[in-house]
Each structure stands twice: as structure tokens, then as C-alpha cells.
mmCIF file of C-alpha atoms in Angstrom:
data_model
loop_
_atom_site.group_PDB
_atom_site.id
_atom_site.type_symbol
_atom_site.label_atom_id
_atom_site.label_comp_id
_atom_site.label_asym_id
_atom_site.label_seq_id
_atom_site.Cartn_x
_atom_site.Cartn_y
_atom_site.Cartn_z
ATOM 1 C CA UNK A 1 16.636 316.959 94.874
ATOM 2 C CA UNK A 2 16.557 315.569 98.195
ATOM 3 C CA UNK A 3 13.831 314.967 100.750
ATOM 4 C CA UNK A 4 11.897 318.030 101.702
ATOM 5 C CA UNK A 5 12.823 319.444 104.861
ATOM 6 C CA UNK A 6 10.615 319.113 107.996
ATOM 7 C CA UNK A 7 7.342 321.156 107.644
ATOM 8 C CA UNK A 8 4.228 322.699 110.415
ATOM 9 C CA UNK A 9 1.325 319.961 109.138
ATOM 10 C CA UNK A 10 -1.189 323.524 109.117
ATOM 11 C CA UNK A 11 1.041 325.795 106.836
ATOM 12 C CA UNK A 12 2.066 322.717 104.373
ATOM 13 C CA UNK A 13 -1.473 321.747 104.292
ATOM 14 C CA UNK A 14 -2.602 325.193 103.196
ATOM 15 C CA UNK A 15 -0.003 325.064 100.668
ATOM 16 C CA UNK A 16 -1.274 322.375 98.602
ATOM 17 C CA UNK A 17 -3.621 322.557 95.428
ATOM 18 C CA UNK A 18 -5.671 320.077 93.451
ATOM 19 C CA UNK A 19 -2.296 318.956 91.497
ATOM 20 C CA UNK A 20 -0.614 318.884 94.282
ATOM 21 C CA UNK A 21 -3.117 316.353 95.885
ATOM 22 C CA UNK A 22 -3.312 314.021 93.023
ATOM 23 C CA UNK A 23 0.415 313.872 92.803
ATOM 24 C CA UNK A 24 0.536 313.157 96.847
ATOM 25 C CA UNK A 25 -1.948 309.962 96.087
ATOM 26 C CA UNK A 26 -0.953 308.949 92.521
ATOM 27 C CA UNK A 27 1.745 306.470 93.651
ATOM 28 C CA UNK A 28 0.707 306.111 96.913
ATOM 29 C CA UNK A 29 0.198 302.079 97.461
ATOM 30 C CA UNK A 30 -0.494 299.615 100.490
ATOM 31 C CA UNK A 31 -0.111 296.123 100.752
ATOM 32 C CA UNK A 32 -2.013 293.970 103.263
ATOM 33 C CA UNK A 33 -0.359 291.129 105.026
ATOM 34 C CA UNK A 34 -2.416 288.195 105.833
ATOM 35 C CA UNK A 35 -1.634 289.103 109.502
ATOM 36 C CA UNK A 36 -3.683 292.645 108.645
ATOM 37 C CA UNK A 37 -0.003 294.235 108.885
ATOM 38 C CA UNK A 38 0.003 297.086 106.499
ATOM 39 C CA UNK A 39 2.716 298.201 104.897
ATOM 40 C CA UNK A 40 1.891 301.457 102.547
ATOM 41 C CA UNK A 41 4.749 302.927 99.812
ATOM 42 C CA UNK A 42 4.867 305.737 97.607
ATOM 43 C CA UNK A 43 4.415 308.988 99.648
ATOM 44 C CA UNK A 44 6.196 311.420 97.616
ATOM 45 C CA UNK A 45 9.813 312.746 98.497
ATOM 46 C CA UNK A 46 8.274 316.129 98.084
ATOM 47 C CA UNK A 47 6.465 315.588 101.292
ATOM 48 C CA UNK A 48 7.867 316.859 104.251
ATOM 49 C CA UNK A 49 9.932 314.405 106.542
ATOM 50 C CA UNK A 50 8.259 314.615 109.227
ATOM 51 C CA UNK A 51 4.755 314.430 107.635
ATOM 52 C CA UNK A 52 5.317 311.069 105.500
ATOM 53 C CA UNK A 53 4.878 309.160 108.846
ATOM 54 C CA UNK A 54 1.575 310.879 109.764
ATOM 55 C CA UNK A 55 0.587 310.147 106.471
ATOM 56 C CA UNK A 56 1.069 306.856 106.197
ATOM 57 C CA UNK A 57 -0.756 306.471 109.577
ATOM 58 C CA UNK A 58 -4.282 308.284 108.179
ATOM 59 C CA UNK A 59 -3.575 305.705 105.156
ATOM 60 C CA UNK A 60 -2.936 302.589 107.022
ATOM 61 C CA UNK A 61 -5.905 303.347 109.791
ATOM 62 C CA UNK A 62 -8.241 303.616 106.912
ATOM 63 C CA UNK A 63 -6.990 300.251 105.381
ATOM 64 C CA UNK A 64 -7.241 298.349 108.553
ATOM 65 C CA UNK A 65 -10.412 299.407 109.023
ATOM 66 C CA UNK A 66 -11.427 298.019 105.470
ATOM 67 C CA UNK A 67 -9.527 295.173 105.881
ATOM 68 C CA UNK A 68 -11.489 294.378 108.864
ATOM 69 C CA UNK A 69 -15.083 294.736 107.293
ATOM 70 C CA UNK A 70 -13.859 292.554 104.285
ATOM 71 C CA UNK A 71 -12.207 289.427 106.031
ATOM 72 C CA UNK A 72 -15.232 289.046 108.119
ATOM 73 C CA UNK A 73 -16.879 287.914 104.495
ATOM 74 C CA UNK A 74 -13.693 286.676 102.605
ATOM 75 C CA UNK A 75 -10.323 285.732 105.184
ATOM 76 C CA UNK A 76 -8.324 285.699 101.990
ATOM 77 C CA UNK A 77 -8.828 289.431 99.940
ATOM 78 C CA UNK A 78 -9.271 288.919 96.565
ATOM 79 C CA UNK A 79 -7.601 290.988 93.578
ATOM 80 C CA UNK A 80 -10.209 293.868 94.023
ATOM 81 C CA UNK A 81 -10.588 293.614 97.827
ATOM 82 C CA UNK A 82 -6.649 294.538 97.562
ATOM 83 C CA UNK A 83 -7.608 297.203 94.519
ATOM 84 C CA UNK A 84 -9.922 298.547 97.069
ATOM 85 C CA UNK A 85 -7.289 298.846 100.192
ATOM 86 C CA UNK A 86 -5.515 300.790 97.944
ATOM 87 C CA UNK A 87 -8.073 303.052 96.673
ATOM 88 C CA UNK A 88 -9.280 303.606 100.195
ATOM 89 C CA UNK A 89 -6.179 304.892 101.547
ATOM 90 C CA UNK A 90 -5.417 307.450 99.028
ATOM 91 C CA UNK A 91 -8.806 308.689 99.338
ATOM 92 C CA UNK A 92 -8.374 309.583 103.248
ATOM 93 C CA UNK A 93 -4.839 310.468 102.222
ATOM 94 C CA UNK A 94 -6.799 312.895 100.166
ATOM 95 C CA UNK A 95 -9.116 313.991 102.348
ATOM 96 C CA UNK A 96 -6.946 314.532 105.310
ATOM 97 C CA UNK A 97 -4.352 316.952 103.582
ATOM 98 C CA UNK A 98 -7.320 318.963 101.711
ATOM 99 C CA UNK A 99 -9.497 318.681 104.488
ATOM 100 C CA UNK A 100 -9.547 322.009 107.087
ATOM 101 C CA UNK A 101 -7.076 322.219 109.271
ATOM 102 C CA UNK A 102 -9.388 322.927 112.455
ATOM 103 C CA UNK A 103 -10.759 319.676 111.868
ATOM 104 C CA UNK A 104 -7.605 318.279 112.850
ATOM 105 C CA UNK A 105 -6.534 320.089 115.694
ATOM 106 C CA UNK A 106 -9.115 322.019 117.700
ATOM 107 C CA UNK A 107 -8.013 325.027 120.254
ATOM 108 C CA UNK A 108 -8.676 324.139 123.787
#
């Protein structure tokens, strides 16, 4: 199997389950240069092509932004800090797929 072919965000978002959700995170991991670069790995090749970029942008937003709250206290992360990137980027990974859809795009 191959990549999945190119997907509308709405109907593949309504698609997916609880399973489906955890398998989307389970892998999913980000690493943190010291630069607050963010590199994140692991979106599934089940995911549509041209989602796994808009995906990796909800996760990498939400790392930066706990990167930036944590290097005010400590400018090198510890262990956990990095535990923690990680954590916090599958949870809006999570929460952006399950979430409903017209909280992503509103009708003008």
C-alpha cells in the first residue's frame, strides 16, 4: 500500500473514529531544535497527501507555543519538557481531526 490519495479535510475528517484517531497520534513524534525549529515525524501513510502537511502544522504550532512558555523558565528542555512537546502535539493533532468541522472553516 501506497500513500493515500489526496482527500477534502471535511469529508476525511468525518470519516474518522476513535481507532482511527489513536492510530493518527500513536507514532506521531516532534523534536525541538535548540533554535525552536520543529521538526514532527510519524503522521501515518494512511493520511491523505495533502492533509499530512496541515497536520503537521496544527502539531508544530502547538509545540512552539509550548516551547515558548517552557524556555522562558529552562533555555535547555529537559527529558520531560521534550516528553511534553510531544504529548502536546498529538493532543491538538487529536483535537483538530475529531474536532467539528465548522470550527475550522466558517461560511461567510
Amino acid at each position: 500500500d501506497g500513500p493515500a490519495a489526496e482527500a477534502n479535510w471535511s469529508t476525511w475528517q468525518e470519516s474518522l473514529d476513535d481507532e482511527a484517531l489513536d492510530s493518527l497520534v500513536k507514532d506521531l513524534h516532534v523534536s525541538v531544535a535548540p533554535d525552536g525549529s520543529v521538526t514532527v515525524s510519524g503522521i501515518p501513510d494512511w493520511v491523505p497527501v495533502n492533509l499530512r502537511n496541515h497536520l503537521a502544522k496544527v502539531a508544530s504550532e502547538a509545540v512552539i507555543k509550548q516551547w515558548q512558555r517552557t524556555v522562558r523558565q529552562r533555555p535547555t528542555p529537559s527529558r520531560d519538557d521534550r516528553r511534553l512537546f510531544t504529548k502536546v502535539a498529538r493532543d491538538a493533532v487529536r483535537g483538530y481531526a475529531s474536532g467539528p468541522t465548522s470550527r475550522h472553516r466558517q461560511a461567510a
